[in-house]
Amino acid sequence: MLCPITDDDRSGPVCGQRGLVRATRIRKLVHPPIGLTAVTLAIRIRTYTCPDCQQRWSQTPQRACAGRSKLSTTALLWALKSVVIDKMSIHVIAKNLATSWNTVCTAVLVLGRSLLIADASRFDGVSIIGVDEHCWSHRGIDRWVTVIVDLSHRPARLLDIVPGRSADVFADRLKDHPDDFRAGIDHVAMDAFAGYKKAATEMVPDATTVMDPFHVVALVGTKLDETRRRLQTELHGRRGRSGDDLYGIRKTVRTRVGLLTDKQKHRLNSVFAADNHAALLVC
């Protein structure tokens, strides 16, 4: 799509004299697609020369793009919206824009840091935070990051991703926030990691630390499996096999009651009816 620059100010940046057109070149900018069709803006840029001082200068498409960016301003905002709101991957966005992955990723990171991460108002009204570790890479040394989310509203919002997973990492990130933010934290949800518990107790002592439901259910399921395997070993002296009652309910016993079929309920009741399986029923 050919786009001439409408602002035809030929005044020289130094002498102020009206310049003469010396040459014309085309600068291509990636633009948001129309449907499934990629769009490229062909900006016609004129180069001027001063007849007196022989200085040269060119038109600047500052309304179309920022600096030497390969993406138009509209394309930058479209890409950022696609990542943050539409949950699209950089690969899909780059394919829709008909440009490279590195071009889109670099542009989204720069614009995201300036518009979103640098906006201090995103921490307003946060009273419940959740913290957990995440393995973002399975290679190298720095594989783990600490993820902090806002649980005060639904859906939850991502607040921070900090390299490392330790008490110091979480404590230092909380320390970077102003006192008003820390004073407004009522609850901190986490897993069973003692490091996060220590950091929360030190930095937000008035907040209540709780374990999030996901890890509670995971721990309960683990203990349930350990009890079932212990009973299996005590009763049969070996690991479970096909045909063993306890082995046969290894998945059913972890299923929510509301999701059980009549057949599964009958099977559980028949297993729990045995006195030597009472420990699993109590658990």
PDB file of C-alpha atoms in Angstrom:
ATOM      1  CA  MET A   1       0.000   0.000   0.000  1.00  0.00           C
ATOM      2  CA  LEU A   2       1.673   3.232  -1.191  1.00  0.00           C
ATOM      3  CA  CYS A   3       1.474   6.027   1.391  1.00  0.00           C
ATOM      4  CA  PRO A   4       2.921   9.497   0.704  1.00  0.00           C
ATOM      5  CA  ILE A   5       3.764  11.789   3.628  1.00  0.00           C
ATOM      6  CA  THR A   6       1.229  14.619   3.674  1.00  0.00           C
ATOM      7  CA  ASP A   7       3.391  17.014   5.693  1.00  0.00           C
ATOM      8  CA  ASP A   8       5.470  18.683   2.973  1.00  0.00           C
ATOM      9  CA  ASP A   9       7.614  20.939   5.143  1.00  0.00           C
ATOM     10  CA  ARG A  10      10.767  21.535   3.109  1.00  0.00           C
ATOM     11  CA  SER A  11      12.443  23.892   5.596  1.00  0.00           C
ATOM     12  CA  GLY A  12      16.034  22.944   6.367  1.00  0.00           C
ATOM     13  CA  PRO A  13      16.686  21.844   9.973  1.00  0.00           C
ATOM     14  CA  VAL A  14      19.644  24.259  10.296  1.00  0.00           C
ATOM     15  CA  CYS A  15      19.383  27.100   7.806  1.00  0.00           C
ATOM     16  CA  GLY A  16      15.598  27.117   7.453  1.00  0.00           C
ATOM     17  CA  GLN A  17      15.812  27.517   3.693  1.00  0.00           C
ATOM     18  CA  ARG A  18      13.282  25.787   1.445  1.00  0.00           C
ATOM     19  CA  GLY A  19      14.918  22.675   0.065  1.00  0.00           C
ATOM     20  CA  LEU A  20      14.764  21.133  -3.349  1.00  0.00           C
ATOM     21  CA  VAL A  21      13.702  17.535  -3.951  1.00  0.00           C
ATOM     22  CA  ARG A  22      16.833  15.492  -4.591  1.00  0.00           C
ATOM     23  CA  ALA A  23      15.538  11.911  -4.515  1.00  0.00           C
ATOM     24  CA  THR A  24      12.673   9.693  -3.427  1.00  0.00           C
ATOM     25  CA  ARG A  25      12.902   6.345  -1.693  1.00  0.00           C
ATOM     26  CA  ILE A  26      10.420   3.812  -0.338  1.00  0.00           C
ATOM     27  CA  ARG A  27      10.438   2.687   3.300  1.00  0.00           C
ATOM     28  CA  LYS A  28       8.370  -0.406   4.033  1.00  0.00           C
ATOM     29  CA  LEU A  29       6.483  -0.772   7.316  1.00  0.00           C
ATOM     30  CA  VAL A  30       4.618  -3.820   8.578  1.00  0.00           C
ATOM     31  CA  HIS A  31       0.948  -2.996   9.238  1.00  0.00           C
ATOM     32  CA  PRO A  32      -1.881  -4.997  10.898  1.00  0.00           C
ATOM     33  CA  PRO A  33      -3.411  -7.570   8.543  1.00  0.00           C
ATOM     34  CA  ILE A  34      -6.769  -7.180   6.873  1.00  0.00           C
ATOM     35  CA  GLY A  35      -8.468 -10.477   7.582  1.00  0.00           C
ATOM     36  CA  LEU A  36      -5.888 -13.115   6.654  1.00  0.00           C
ATOM     37  CA  THR A  37      -4.001 -10.832   4.262  1.00  0.00           C
ATOM     38  CA  ALA A  38      -0.752  -9.273   5.453  1.00  0.00           C
ATOM     39  CA  VAL A  39      -0.401  -5.540   4.813  1.00  0.00           C
ATOM     40  CA  THR A  40       2.815  -3.626   4.133  1.00  0.00           C
ATOM     41  CA  LEU A  41       2.895   0.166   3.989  1.00  0.00           C
ATOM     42  CA  ALA A  42       5.183   1.622   1.338  1.00  0.00           C
ATOM     43  CA  ILE A  43       6.037   5.059   2.728  1.00  0.00           C
ATOM     44  CA  ARG A  44       7.322   7.431   0.052  1.00  0.00           C
ATOM     45  CA  ILE A  45      10.084   9.499   1.637  1.00  0.00           C
ATOM     46  CA  ARG A  46      11.647  12.464  -0.104  1.00  0.00           C
ATOM     47  CA  THR A  47      15.216  13.639   0.357  1.00  0.00           C
ATOM     48  CA  TYR A  48      15.838  17.389   0.115  1.00  0.00           C
ATOM     49  CA  THR A  49      18.936  19.469  -0.436  1.00  0.00           C
ATOM     50  CA  CYS A  50      19.511  23.132   0.375  1.00  0.00           C
ATOM     51  CA  PRO A  51      20.589  25.205  -2.673  1.00  0.00           C
ATOM     52  CA  ASP A  52      22.662  27.498  -0.451  1.00  0.00           C
ATOM     53  CA  CYS A  53      24.474  25.316   2.126  1.00  0.00           C
ATOM     54  CA  GLN A  54      24.099  21.995   0.246  1.00  0.00           C
ATOM     55  CA  GLN A  55      22.813  20.297   3.399  1.00  0.00           C
ATOM     56  CA  ARG A  56      20.649  17.216   2.892  1.00  0.00           C
ATOM     57  CA  TRP A  57      17.755  15.904   4.959  1.00  0.00           C
ATOM     58  CA  SER A  58      14.850  13.510   4.570  1.00  0.00           C
ATOM     59  CA  GLN A  59      11.226  13.397   5.580  1.00  0.00           C
ATOM     60  CA  THR A  60      10.460  11.586   8.835  1.00  0.00           C
ATOM     61  CA  PRO A  61       7.333   9.368   8.998  1.00  0.00           C
ATOM     62  CA  GLN A  62       6.925  10.073  12.718  1.00  0.00           C
ATOM     63  CA  ARG A  63       3.139   9.674  12.568  1.00  0.00           C
ATOM     64  CA  ALA A  64       3.473   6.215  11.033  1.00  0.00           C
ATOM     65  CA  CYS A  65       6.243   4.694  13.149  1.00  0.00           C
ATOM     66  CA  ALA A  66       8.709   5.374  15.938  1.00  0.00           C
ATOM     67  CA  GLY A  67      12.349   5.805  14.974  1.00  0.00           C
ATOM     68  CA  ARG A  68      13.769   2.994  12.850  1.00  0.00           C
ATOM     69  CA  SER A  69      11.034   0.516  13.760  1.00  0.00           C
ATOM     70  CA  LYS A  70      10.042  -2.009  11.111  1.00  0.00           C
ATOM     71  CA  LEU A  71       6.466  -2.028  12.424  1.00  0.00           C
ATOM     72  CA  SER A  72       4.004   0.815  12.168  1.00  0.00           C
ATOM     73  CA  THR A  73       2.629   2.337  15.370  1.00  0.00           C
ATOM     74  CA  THR A  74      -0.710   0.649  14.699  1.00  0.00           C
ATOM     75  CA  ALA A  75       1.021  -2.704  14.174  1.00  0.00           C
ATOM     76  CA  LEU A  76       2.908  -2.328  17.466  1.00  0.00           C
ATOM     77  CA  LEU A  77      -0.310  -1.763  19.408  1.00  0.00           C
ATOM     78  CA  TRP A  78      -2.037  -4.590  17.519  1.00  0.00           C
ATOM     79  CA  ALA A  79       0.776  -7.017  18.366  1.00  0.00           C
ATOM     80  CA  LEU A  80       0.798  -6.023  22.049  1.00  0.00           C
ATOM     81  CA  LYS A  81      -2.992  -6.410  22.255  1.00  0.00           C
ATOM     82  CA  SER A  82      -2.770  -9.816  20.587  1.00  0.00           C
ATOM     83  CA  VAL A  83      -0.290 -11.028  23.214  1.00  0.00           C
ATOM     84  CA  VAL A  84      -1.872  -9.511  26.332  1.00  0.00           C
ATOM     85  CA  ILE A  85      -5.594  -9.753  25.572  1.00  0.00           C
ATOM     86  CA  ASP A  86      -6.014 -12.342  22.819  1.00  0.00           C
ATOM     87  CA  LYS A  87      -3.326 -14.698  24.274  1.00  0.00           C
ATOM     88  CA  MET A  88      -1.723 -15.204  20.867  1.00  0.00           C
ATOM     89  CA  SER A  89       1.832 -16.475  20.581  1.00  0.00           C
ATOM     90  CA  ILE A  90       4.641 -14.460  19.012  1.00  0.00           C
ATOM     91  CA  HIS A  91       4.902 -17.119  16.308  1.00  0.00           C
ATOM     92  CA  VAL A  92       1.274 -16.663  15.238  1.00  0.00           C
ATOM     93  CA  ILE A  93       1.519 -12.862  15.352  1.00  0.00           C
ATOM     94  CA  ALA A  94       4.685 -12.875  13.242  1.00  0.00           C
ATOM     95  CA  LYS A  95       2.995 -15.170  10.732  1.00  0.00           C
ATOM     96  CA  ASN A  96      -0.046 -12.883  10.490  1.00  0.00           C
ATOM     97  CA  LEU A  97       2.169  -9.828  10.029  1.00  0.00           C
ATOM     98  CA  ALA A  98       4.437 -11.632   7.531  1.00  0.00           C
ATOM     99  CA  THR A  99       7.576 -10.685   9.437  1.00  0.00           C
ATOM    100  CA  SER A 100      10.177 -12.408  11.605  1.00  0.00           C
ATOM    101  CA  TRP A 101       9.738 -13.732  15.139  1.00  0.00           C
ATOM    102  CA  ASN A 102      12.600 -11.597  16.481  1.00  0.00           C
ATOM    103  CA  THR A 103      11.109  -8.411  15.027  1.00  0.00           C
ATOM    104  CA  VAL A 104       7.754  -8.965  16.719  1.00  0.00           C
ATOM    105  CA  CYS A 105       9.197 -10.185  20.025  1.00  0.00           C
ATOM    106  CA  THR A 106      11.584  -7.232  20.354  1.00  0.00           C
ATOM    107  CA  ALA A 107       8.856  -4.720  19.523  1.00  0.00           C
ATOM    108  CA  VAL A 108       6.342  -6.266  21.950  1.00  0.00           C
ATOM    109  CA  LEU A 109       8.884  -6.351  24.787  1.00  0.00           C
ATOM    110  CA  VAL A 110       9.904  -2.711  24.309  1.00  0.00           C
ATOM    111  CA  LEU A 111       6.327  -1.431  24.047  1.00  0.00           C
ATOM    112  CA  GLY A 112       5.107  -3.693  26.850  1.00  0.00           C
ATOM    113  CA  ARG A 113       7.771  -2.437  29.248  1.00  0.00           C
ATOM    114  CA  SER A 114       6.962   1.211  28.508  1.00  0.00           C
ATOM    115  CA  LEU A 115       3.156   0.959  28.502  1.00  0.00           C
ATOM    116  CA  LEU A 116       2.393  -1.867  30.937  1.00  0.00           C
ATOM    117  CA  ILE A 117       5.290  -2.782  33.205  1.00  0.00           C
ATOM    118  CA  ALA A 118       6.264   0.845  33.846  1.00  0.00           C
ATOM    119  CA  ASP A 119       2.666   1.676  34.815  1.00  0.00           C
ATOM    120  CA  ALA A 120       2.659   1.781  38.621  1.00  0.00           C
ATOM    121  CA  SER A 121      -1.149   1.939  38.721  1.00  0.00           C
ATOM    122  CA  ARG A 122      -1.354  -1.789  37.907  1.00  0.00           C
ATOM    123  CA  PHE A 123      -0.448  -2.466  41.548  1.00  0.00           C
ATOM    124  CA  ASP A 124      -3.369  -0.414  42.880  1.00  0.00           C
ATOM    125  CA  GLY A 125      -6.014  -2.326  44.811  1.00  0.00           C
ATOM    126  CA  VAL A 126      -3.939  -5.498  45.199  1.00  0.00           C
ATOM    127  CA  SER A 127      -4.793  -7.185  48.507  1.00  0.00           C
ATOM    128  CA  ILE A 128      -4.209 -10.887  47.743  1.00  0.00           C
ATOM    129  CA  ILE A 129      -1.126 -12.151  45.947  1.00  0.00           C
ATOM    130  CA  GLY A 130      -0.067 -15.623  44.924  1.00  0.00           C
ATOM    131  CA  VAL A 131       3.511 -16.787  44.466  1.00  0.00           C
ATOM    132  CA  ASP A 132       4.924 -19.934  42.888  1.00  0.00           C
ATOM    133  CA  GLU A 133       8.007 -21.056  41.013  1.00  0.00           C
ATOM    134  CA  HIS A 134       8.053 -21.894  37.316  1.00  0.00           C
ATOM    135  CA  CYS A 135      10.617 -23.768  35.247  1.00  0.00           C
ATOM    136  CA  TRP A 136      10.807 -21.728  32.042  1.00  0.00           C
ATOM    137  CA  SER A 137      13.794 -23.569  30.579  1.00  0.00           C
ATOM    138  CA  HIS A 138      15.036 -27.136  30.902  1.00  0.00           C
ATOM    139  CA  ARG A 139      18.597 -26.187  29.989  1.00  0.00           C
ATOM    140  CA  GLY A 140      21.280 -24.102  31.617  1.00  0.00           C
ATOM    141  CA  ILE A 141      21.657 -22.861  35.166  1.00  0.00           C
ATOM    142  CA  ASP A 142      19.015 -20.122  35.421  1.00  0.00           C
ATOM    143  CA  ARG A 143      16.000 -22.318  34.760  1.00  0.00           C
ATOM    144  CA  TRP A 144      13.634 -21.137  37.477  1.00  0.00           C
ATOM    145  CA  VAL A 145      11.668 -17.941  37.971  1.00  0.00           C
ATOM    146  CA  THR A 146       9.359 -16.730  40.736  1.00  0.00           C
ATOM    147  CA  VAL A 147       5.895 -15.788  39.478  1.00  0.00           C
ATOM    148  CA  ILE A 148       3.751 -13.316  41.441  1.00  0.00           C
ATOM    149  CA  VAL A 149       0.074 -12.869  40.533  1.00  0.00           C
ATOM    150  CA  ASP A 150      -2.807 -10.735  41.760  1.00  0.00           C
ATOM    151  CA  LEU A 151      -5.609 -12.886  43.181  1.00  0.00           C
ATOM    152  CA  SER A 152      -7.725  -9.961  44.382  1.00  0.00           C
ATOM    153  CA  HIS A 153      -9.739  -9.944  41.163  1.00  0.00           C
ATOM    154  CA  ARG A 154     -10.971 -12.502  38.681  1.00  0.00           C
ATOM    155  CA  PRO A 155      -9.430 -13.423  36.406  1.00  0.00           C
ATOM    156  CA  ALA A 156      -6.058 -13.337  38.151  1.00  0.00           C
ATOM    157  CA  ARG A 157      -3.460 -10.909  36.802  1.00  0.00           C
ATOM    158  CA  LEU A 158       0.244 -11.457  36.341  1.00  0.00           C
ATOM    159  CA  LEU A 159       2.227  -8.909  38.353  1.00  0.00           C
ATOM    160  CA  ASP A 160       5.876  -9.966  38.218  1.00  0.00           C
ATOM    161  CA  ILE A 161       8.243 -12.637  36.954  1.00  0.00           C
ATOM    162  CA  VAL A 162      11.549 -12.564  38.844  1.00  0.00           C
ATOM    163  CA  PRO A 163      14.595 -14.722  37.978  1.00  0.00           C
ATOM    164  CA  GLY A 164      15.397 -17.309  40.649  1.00  0.00           C
ATOM    165  CA  ARG A 165      13.372 -19.097  43.333  1.00  0.00           C
ATOM    166  CA  SER A 166      14.369 -18.425  46.917  1.00  0.00           C
ATOM    167  CA  ALA A 167      13.322 -16.492  49.983  1.00  0.00           C
ATOM    168  CA  ASP A 168      15.686 -13.658  49.059  1.00  0.00           C
ATOM    169  CA  VAL A 169      14.261 -13.353  45.538  1.00  0.00           C
ATOM    170  CA  PHE A 170      10.687 -12.996  46.806  1.00  0.00           C
ATOM    171  CA  ALA A 171      11.700 -10.741  49.707  1.00  0.00           C
ATOM    172  CA  ASP A 172      13.742  -8.416  47.485  1.00  0.00           C
ATOM    173  CA  ARG A 173      10.846  -8.042  45.040  1.00  0.00           C
ATOM    174  CA  LEU A 174       8.448  -7.158  47.850  1.00  0.00           C
ATOM    175  CA  LYS A 175      11.024  -4.731  49.223  1.00  0.00           C
ATOM    176  CA  ASP A 176      11.125  -2.923  45.864  1.00  0.00           C
ATOM    177  CA  HIS A 177       7.454  -2.006  46.240  1.00  0.00           C
ATOM    178  CA  PRO A 178       6.414   1.046  48.289  1.00  0.00           C
ATOM    179  CA  ASP A 179       5.236   0.675  51.874  1.00  0.00           C
ATOM    180  CA  ASP A 180       1.620   1.361  50.871  1.00  0.00           C
ATOM    181  CA  PHE A 181       1.594  -1.681  48.603  1.00  0.00           C
ATOM    182  CA  ARG A 182       2.963  -4.019  51.276  1.00  0.00           C
ATOM    183  CA  ALA A 183       0.570  -2.600  53.872  1.00  0.00           C
ATOM    184  CA  GLY A 184      -2.385  -3.400  51.607  1.00  0.00           C
ATOM    185  CA  ILE A 185      -1.547  -7.111  51.298  1.00  0.00           C
ATOM    186  CA  ASP A 186      -4.007  -9.169  53.375  1.00  0.00           C
ATOM    187  CA  HIS A 187      -3.240 -12.706  52.172  1.00  0.00           C
ATOM    188  CA  VAL A 188      -0.363 -14.452  50.431  1.00  0.00           C
ATOM    189  CA  ALA A 189      -1.135 -17.775  48.718  1.00  0.00           C
ATOM    190  CA  MET A 190       1.741 -20.147  48.017  1.00  0.00           C
ATOM    191  CA  ASP A 191       2.833 -23.770  47.916  1.00  0.00           C
ATOM    192  CA  ALA A 192       4.596 -25.634  50.720  1.00  0.00           C
ATOM    193  CA  PHE A 193       7.992 -24.030  50.006  1.00  0.00           C
ATOM    194  CA  ALA A 194       9.366 -22.660  53.281  1.00  0.00           C
ATOM    195  CA  GLY A 195      11.381 -19.963  51.497  1.00  0.00           C
ATOM    196  CA  TYR A 196       8.314 -18.089  50.270  1.00  0.00           C
ATOM    197  CA  LYS A 197       6.736 -18.460  53.712  1.00  0.00           C
ATOM    198  CA  LYS A 198       9.817 -16.905  55.322  1.00  0.00           C
ATOM    199  CA  ALA A 199       9.901 -13.987  52.878  1.00  0.00           C
ATOM    200  CA  ALA A 200       6.191 -13.248  53.311  1.00  0.00           C
ATOM    201  CA  THR A 201       6.476 -13.338  57.103  1.00  0.00           C
ATOM    202  CA  GLU A 202       9.382 -10.892  57.064  1.00  0.00           C
ATOM    203  CA  MET A 203       8.148  -8.416  54.442  1.00  0.00           C
ATOM    204  CA  VAL A 204       4.360  -8.479  55.046  1.00  0.00           C
ATOM    205  CA  PRO A 205       4.056  -9.627  58.687  1.00  0.00           C
ATOM    206  CA  ASP A 206       0.407  -8.557  58.974  1.00  0.00           C
ATOM    207  CA  ALA A 207      -0.673 -10.681  56.005  1.00  0.00           C
ATOM    208  CA  THR A 208      -2.089 -14.184  56.395  1.00  0.00           C
ATOM    209  CA  THR A 209      -0.147 -16.866  54.544  1.00  0.00           C
ATOM    210  CA  VAL A 210      -2.246 -19.676  53.082  1.00  0.00           C
ATOM    211  CA  MET A 211      -1.649 -22.614  50.781  1.00  0.00           C
ATOM    212  CA  ASP A 212      -3.386 -22.360  47.432  1.00  0.00           C
ATOM    213  CA  PRO A 213      -6.063 -24.986  46.616  1.00  0.00           C
ATOM    214  CA  PHE A 214      -4.042 -26.544  43.787  1.00  0.00           C
ATOM    215  CA  HIS A 215      -1.179 -27.539  46.065  1.00  0.00           C
ATOM    216  CA  VAL A 216      -3.546 -28.561  48.868  1.00  0.00           C
ATOM    217  CA  VAL A 217      -5.312 -31.013  46.553  1.00  0.00           C
ATOM    218  CA  ALA A 218      -1.960 -32.228  45.208  1.00  0.00           C
ATOM    219  CA  LEU A 219      -0.630 -32.919  48.708  1.00  0.00           C
ATOM    220  CA  VAL A 220      -3.837 -34.692  49.732  1.00  0.00           C
ATOM    221  CA  GLY A 221      -3.691 -36.848  46.622  1.00  0.00           C
ATOM    222  CA  THR A 222      -0.058 -37.722  47.313  1.00  0.00           C
ATOM    223  CA  LYS A 223      -0.837 -38.781  50.882  1.00  0.00           C
ATOM    224  CA  LEU A 224      -3.794 -40.799  49.645  1.00  0.00           C
ATOM    225  CA  ASP A 225      -1.565 -42.679  47.203  1.00  0.00           C
ATOM    226  CA  GLU A 226       1.067 -43.271  49.890  1.00  0.00           C
ATOM    227  CA  THR A 227      -1.562 -44.732  52.236  1.00  0.00           C
ATOM    228  CA  ARG A 228      -2.967 -46.974  49.501  1.00  0.00           C
ATOM    229  CA  ARG A 229       0.499 -48.275  48.575  1.00  0.00           C
ATOM    230  CA  ARG A 230       1.377 -48.860  52.244  1.00  0.00           C
ATOM    231  CA  LEU A 231      -1.780 -50.921  52.767  1.00  0.00           C
ATOM    232  CA  GLN A 232      -1.058 -52.832  49.574  1.00  0.00           C
ATOM    233  CA  THR A 233       2.414 -53.758  50.851  1.00  0.00           C
ATOM    234  CA  GLU A 234       1.175 -54.679  54.338  1.00  0.00           C
ATOM    235  CA  LEU A 235      -1.614 -56.922  53.024  1.00  0.00           C
ATOM    236  CA  HIS A 236       0.083 -58.569  50.051  1.00  0.00           C
ATOM    237  CA  GLY A 237       3.798 -57.994  50.629  1.00  0.00           C
ATOM    238  CA  ARG A 238       4.270 -56.620  47.129  1.00  0.00           C
ATOM    239  CA  ARG A 239       3.292 -53.818  44.798  1.00  0.00           C
ATOM    240  CA  GLY A 240      -0.193 -53.664  43.353  1.00  0.00           C
ATOM    241  CA  ARG A 241      -1.116 -55.789  40.379  1.00  0.00           C
ATOM    242  CA  SER A 242      -4.056 -56.102  38.065  1.00  0.00           C
ATOM    243  CA  GLY A 243      -6.899 -57.752  39.948  1.00  0.00           C
ATOM    244  CA  ASP A 244      -5.974 -56.343  43.374  1.00  0.00           C
ATOM    245  CA  ASP A 245      -8.772 -54.334  44.977  1.00  0.00           C
ATOM    246  CA  LEU A 246      -6.579 -51.423  46.106  1.00  0.00           C
ATOM    247  CA  TYR A 247      -4.719 -51.279  42.814  1.00  0.00           C
ATOM    248  CA  GLY A 248      -7.984 -51.278  40.899  1.00  0.00           C
ATOM    249  CA  ILE A 249      -9.247 -48.094  42.586  1.00  0.00           C
ATOM    250  CA  ARG A 250      -5.988 -46.116  42.333  1.00  0.00           C
ATOM    251  CA  LYS A 251      -7.579 -43.557  39.982  1.00  0.00           C
ATOM    252  CA  THR A 252     -11.173 -43.814  41.148  1.00  0.00           C
ATOM    253  CA  VAL A 253     -10.292 -42.999  44.763  1.00  0.00           C
ATOM    254  CA  ARG A 254      -8.895 -39.625  43.627  1.00  0.00           C
ATOM    255  CA  THR A 255     -11.988 -38.707  41.625  1.00  0.00           C
ATOM    256  CA  ARG A 256     -14.382 -36.068  42.916  1.00  0.00           C
ATOM    257  CA  VAL A 257     -17.588 -37.538  44.351  1.00  0.00           C
ATOM    258  CA  GLY A 258     -19.778 -35.570  41.978  1.00  0.00           C
ATOM    259  CA  LEU A 259     -17.974 -37.069  38.979  1.00  0.00           C
ATOM    260  CA  LEU A 260     -18.236 -40.709  40.063  1.00  0.00           C
ATOM    261  CA  THR A 261     -20.522 -43.044  38.147  1.00  0.00           C
ATOM    262  CA  ASP A 262     -22.789 -45.523  39.914  1.00  0.00           C
ATOM    263  CA  LYS A 263     -20.420 -48.334  38.947  1.00  0.00           C
ATOM    264  CA  GLN A 264     -17.437 -46.508  40.448  1.00  0.00           C
ATOM    265  CA  LYS A 265     -19.354 -45.734  43.655  1.00  0.00           C
ATOM    266  CA  HIS A 266     -20.319 -49.396  44.043  1.00  0.00           C
ATOM    267  CA  ARG A 267     -16.695 -50.466  43.507  1.00  0.00           C
ATOM    268  CA  LEU A 268     -15.409 -48.015  46.136  1.00  0.00           C
ATOM    269  CA  ASN A 269     -18.043 -49.108  48.660  1.00  0.00           C
ATOM    270  CA  SER A 270     -17.153 -52.757  48.159  1.00  0.00           C
ATOM    271  CA  VAL A 271     -13.443 -52.038  48.750  1.00  0.00           C
ATOM    272  CA  PHE A 272     -14.056 -49.840  51.800  1.00  0.00           C
ATOM    273  CA  ALA A 273     -16.359 -52.470  53.311  1.00  0.00           C
ATOM    274  CA  ALA A 274     -13.319 -54.621  54.138  1.00  0.00           C
ATOM    275  CA  ASP A 275     -11.956 -53.982  57.643  1.00  0.00           C
ATOM    276  CA  ASN A 276      -8.338 -54.148  56.501  1.00  0.00           C
ATOM    277  CA  HIS A 277      -8.997 -51.197  54.177  1.00  0.00           C
ATOM    278  CA  ALA A 278     -10.280 -48.939  56.964  1.00  0.00           C
ATOM    279  CA  ALA A 279      -7.090 -46.845  57.049  1.00  0.00           C
ATOM    280  CA  LEU A 280      -7.662 -45.698  53.477  1.00  0.00           C
ATOM    281  CA  LEU A 281     -11.287 -44.801  54.218  1.00  0.00           C
ATOM    282  CA  VAL A 282     -10.333 -42.733  57.258  1.00  0.00           C
ATOM    283  CA  CYS A 283      -7.584 -40.996  55.267  1.00  0.00           C
TER     284      CYS A 283
END
